[in-house]
Amino acid sequence: MSESRFIRAGVMGWPVAHSRSPVIHKHWIAQYGLQGTYVQLPVPPERLGDAIRGLPALGFAGCNVTVPHKVQALRLMDDLHPVARRMAAINTIVVREDGSLYGMNNDGAGWVQSLRDADPAWRGDAGPALVLGAGGAARAIVVALLDEGAPEVRLTNRTREKAEALAQELGTQVKVVDWKDRNQAMAGVSLLVNTTTQGMQGHPALDVVLDDLPAGALVSDLVYIPLETPLLATARQRGHRAVGGLGMLINQARPAFHAWFGVMPEVTPALRAALQATF
């Protein structure tokens, strides 16, 4: 096997041990009989520049970028996909043949597809949405919602200034709500989205009360470890459709794999079973 045929990719974050991305990409590498690997790349924030600029020298085709690097990594790219530029965050780096770095963001499209997988009738323009959090993931969700025709996106974050900065960038349809008013802001929405780490394994549960959430609203939690967060469990008990973060993880991985390995992979029951087995 020649070195040139062996394709290296990975996921860069801090921490990154929890990531299920290696399960997804290694499954596809095996499924399509490719020569390559996908590894975890734990990189502390202060070494991010060194790590990203080292990708071409190490023979990497690229990597995924996860928390907390999605915004900072964008500034290190030579070129950006238009969606990544609008989101001001990236989740995928592609090393081009000349060694230059191209940044993409597949999070929004992956998330929208995960909602449609769970509810084919889902429409972004069905009503207002409430988004909890204002980090890199929230950016991707808000941009995707606006692109899907959401009439209003209510944005709330424990640090109001961060939400206001994001709203100022993304337009007048984004309305900032004080964190203390997060529960009342659920009134009249068709969608509630958690983009914070609350509810993730090792973190406290998300501190919300769903009493004002309309019965027909869909609840989305980007957290996928555990598969069933306290928010999702409470939502299901109340009769809401509830969508965890695993579908988003799978769907955002497809265009990244295509960019590195040259194959657009399918999402199969075997892949979902392989992922489920890791929890």
XYZ file of C-alpha atoms in Angstrom:
279
model
C 0.000 0.000 0.000
C 1.475 3.375 -0.953
C 1.413 6.226 1.563
C -0.479 8.390 -0.924
C -3.432 5.989 -1.012
C -3.758 5.855 2.773
C -6.104 8.660 3.843
C -5.840 10.145 7.317
C -8.593 12.161 8.978
C -9.709 12.790 12.543
C -11.605 14.893 15.039
C -9.912 17.783 16.862
C -11.280 19.008 20.186
C -10.588 19.445 23.902
C -11.658 17.080 25.339
C -12.332 14.666 22.507
C -12.331 11.195 24.117
C -16.149 11.139 24.196
C -16.516 11.696 20.435
C -18.358 9.017 18.454
C -17.090 10.425 15.132
C -14.359 7.738 14.883
C -17.064 5.036 15.069
C -18.938 6.641 12.156
C -15.967 7.234 9.870
C -14.230 3.911 10.583
C -17.521 2.146 9.833
C -17.693 3.858 6.450
C -13.989 3.226 5.706
C -14.619 -0.488 6.249
C -17.983 -0.476 4.434
C -16.481 1.013 1.278
C -13.201 -0.923 1.450
C -11.035 2.193 1.660
C -7.444 2.492 2.864
C -7.412 5.018 5.663
C -8.047 5.869 9.269
C -9.880 8.383 11.454
C -8.402 9.273 14.834
C -9.025 11.442 17.878
C -6.876 14.584 18.002
C -6.979 16.042 21.534
C -5.661 19.603 21.234
C -5.776 22.230 23.998
C -6.851 25.722 22.873
C -3.364 27.211 23.218
C -1.949 24.667 20.733
C -4.770 24.886 18.156
C -2.804 26.924 15.621
C 0.173 24.563 15.727
C -2.093 21.522 15.347
C -4.128 22.844 12.424
C -1.119 24.163 10.530
C 0.534 20.764 11.034
C -2.222 18.802 9.267
C -0.688 18.997 5.754
C 2.785 18.002 7.003
C 1.313 14.992 8.801
C -0.420 13.825 5.628
C -3.980 14.455 6.830
C -6.769 14.891 4.301
C -8.467 17.020 6.966
C -10.355 16.760 10.212
C -13.543 17.558 12.028
C -13.450 20.387 14.557
C -15.468 20.192 17.750
C -15.852 22.057 21.050
C -14.225 24.432 21.929
C -12.419 25.117 18.634
C -15.160 25.791 16.054
C -14.921 29.591 16.072
C -11.161 29.965 16.584
C -10.312 27.404 13.883
C -12.147 29.445 11.255
C -9.547 32.205 11.599
C -6.804 29.778 10.594
C -8.343 28.798 7.236
C -7.051 29.900 3.836
C -10.510 29.687 2.289
C -14.065 29.157 3.538
C -17.298 27.656 2.250
C -19.922 30.449 2.093
C -22.068 28.733 4.747
C -19.098 28.512 7.114
C -18.404 32.198 6.539
C -22.001 33.072 7.443
C -21.913 30.865 10.518
C -18.528 32.300 11.608
C -17.621 28.788 12.783
C -16.363 25.614 11.130
C -16.732 21.932 11.901
C -14.737 20.464 9.004
C -11.280 21.188 7.600
C -10.213 19.923 4.179
C -6.516 19.930 3.279
C -6.343 20.722 -0.437
C -3.749 19.280 -2.793
C -1.606 22.425 -2.535
C -1.647 22.167 1.277
C -4.073 25.049 1.786
C -6.855 24.710 4.360
C -10.544 24.915 3.425
C -13.150 25.338 6.168
C -16.721 24.015 5.988
C -19.655 23.905 8.390
C -22.055 20.987 7.958
C -23.668 21.312 11.396
C -26.773 23.234 10.318
C -27.577 21.014 7.348
C -26.888 17.889 9.431
C -29.200 19.115 12.180
C -32.045 19.982 9.781
C -31.752 16.535 8.181
C -31.910 14.900 11.638
C -35.203 16.686 12.331
C -36.589 15.576 8.960
C -35.439 12.007 9.603
C -37.451 12.057 12.846
C -40.412 13.981 11.401
C -40.579 14.192 7.586
C -43.283 16.865 7.883
C -41.073 19.233 9.927
C -40.953 22.766 8.556
C -38.696 25.565 9.700
C -41.337 28.162 8.884
C -43.993 26.561 11.109
C -43.484 29.150 13.850
C -40.993 30.823 16.196
C -38.113 28.842 17.661
C -36.324 29.189 20.994
C -32.599 28.421 20.988
C -30.774 27.933 24.286
C -27.081 28.877 24.153
C -25.035 31.233 21.990
C -21.834 29.357 21.109
C -20.606 27.871 17.840
C -23.357 25.248 17.729
C -26.042 27.882 18.342
C -24.713 29.927 15.430
C -25.121 26.958 13.109
C -28.662 26.271 14.339
C -29.826 29.894 14.080
C -28.457 30.300 10.549
C -30.088 27.012 9.508
C -33.429 28.103 10.994
C -33.313 31.439 9.183
C -32.460 29.623 5.932
C -35.441 27.318 6.546
C -37.773 30.323 6.859
C -38.232 30.612 10.625
C -40.271 33.796 11.223
C -38.534 34.455 14.556
C -35.671 32.915 16.499
C -35.613 33.654 20.214
C -32.099 33.367 21.577
C -31.209 33.068 25.250
C -27.881 32.541 26.968
C -26.624 32.732 30.533
C -24.351 35.581 29.379
C -26.759 37.952 27.629
C -23.953 39.894 25.910
C -22.908 36.792 23.958
C -26.474 36.299 22.696
C -26.740 39.975 21.762
C -23.506 39.839 19.764
C -24.791 36.827 17.830
C -28.191 38.417 17.212
C -26.553 41.596 15.943
C -24.630 39.560 13.373
C -27.588 37.487 12.186
C -30.381 40.017 11.820
C -33.638 41.402 13.171
C -35.491 38.068 13.181
C -33.239 36.986 16.068
C -34.650 38.273 19.373
C -32.600 38.075 22.570
C -34.350 36.879 25.732
C -32.934 37.146 29.270
C -31.889 33.754 30.657
C -34.231 34.318 33.625
C -37.130 34.542 31.137
C -36.209 31.364 29.230
C -39.226 29.363 30.395
C -41.796 32.048 29.534
C -40.122 32.499 26.122
C -41.358 29.000 25.173
C -44.909 30.326 24.784
C -46.025 30.059 21.163
C -42.903 28.389 19.771
C -42.963 25.423 17.401
C -39.416 24.338 18.282
C -37.148 24.320 21.337
C -33.436 23.663 20.785
C -30.750 23.097 23.430
C -27.259 23.906 22.128
C -25.651 24.124 25.596
C -23.660 21.364 27.316
C -26.244 21.153 30.115
C -27.618 17.624 30.205
C -24.422 16.141 28.779
C -22.808 13.323 30.751
C -20.843 14.891 33.607
C -22.786 18.169 33.410
C -25.855 19.307 35.357
C -29.265 18.825 33.747
C -30.667 21.703 31.719
C -32.523 24.018 34.102
C -35.793 24.609 32.266
C -39.497 24.093 32.899
C -41.626 23.130 29.884
C -45.024 24.239 31.224
C -45.396 27.029 28.626
C -44.206 24.923 25.668
C -47.076 24.327 23.195
C -48.184 20.694 22.890
C -47.257 20.510 19.210
C -43.714 21.844 19.645
C -40.727 19.708 18.707
C -37.832 19.504 21.193
C -34.266 19.137 19.926
C -31.208 18.541 22.102
C -27.811 18.619 20.396
C -26.326 16.547 23.242
C -25.958 12.855 22.332
C -24.150 11.522 25.399
C -26.396 10.320 26.958
C -28.743 9.467 24.097
C -31.716 10.410 26.288
C -30.989 13.646 28.157
C -33.232 14.824 31.004
C -34.675 17.440 28.619
C -35.634 14.798 26.034
C -37.071 12.482 28.690
C -39.223 15.282 30.135
C -40.361 16.340 26.669
C -41.385 12.798 25.728
C -43.307 12.434 29.014
C -45.250 15.553 28.041
C -46.028 14.088 24.607
C -43.628 16.189 22.543
C -41.680 14.845 19.591
C -38.069 14.824 20.830
C -34.872 14.531 18.769
C -31.426 13.880 20.263
C -28.068 14.905 18.864
C -26.965 11.602 17.348
C -28.771 12.158 14.043
C -27.089 15.511 13.614
C -23.698 13.912 14.284
C -24.319 11.247 11.623
C -25.707 13.626 8.986
C -23.012 16.285 9.359
C -20.376 13.557 8.910
C -21.495 12.617 5.389
C -20.192 15.661 3.442
C -16.958 15.625 5.493
C -16.322 11.969 4.620
C -17.072 12.754 0.980
C -14.567 15.617 0.963
C -11.755 13.458 2.396
C -12.438 9.982 0.998
C -14.267 10.762 -2.255
C -17.362 8.695 -1.394
C -20.734 10.058 -0.253
C -21.637 7.476 2.413
C -25.097 6.137 3.246
C -26.685 6.160 6.676
C -27.611 2.535 7.258
C -29.203 0.552 10.115
C -25.794 -1.129 10.567
C -24.169 2.240 11.250
C -26.852 3.223 13.745
C -26.467 -0.162 15.472
C -22.671 0.305 15.673
C -23.192 3.681 17.316
C -25.886 2.453 19.704
C -23.525 -0.293 20.863
C -21.048 2.329 22.161
C -23.490 3.765 24.714
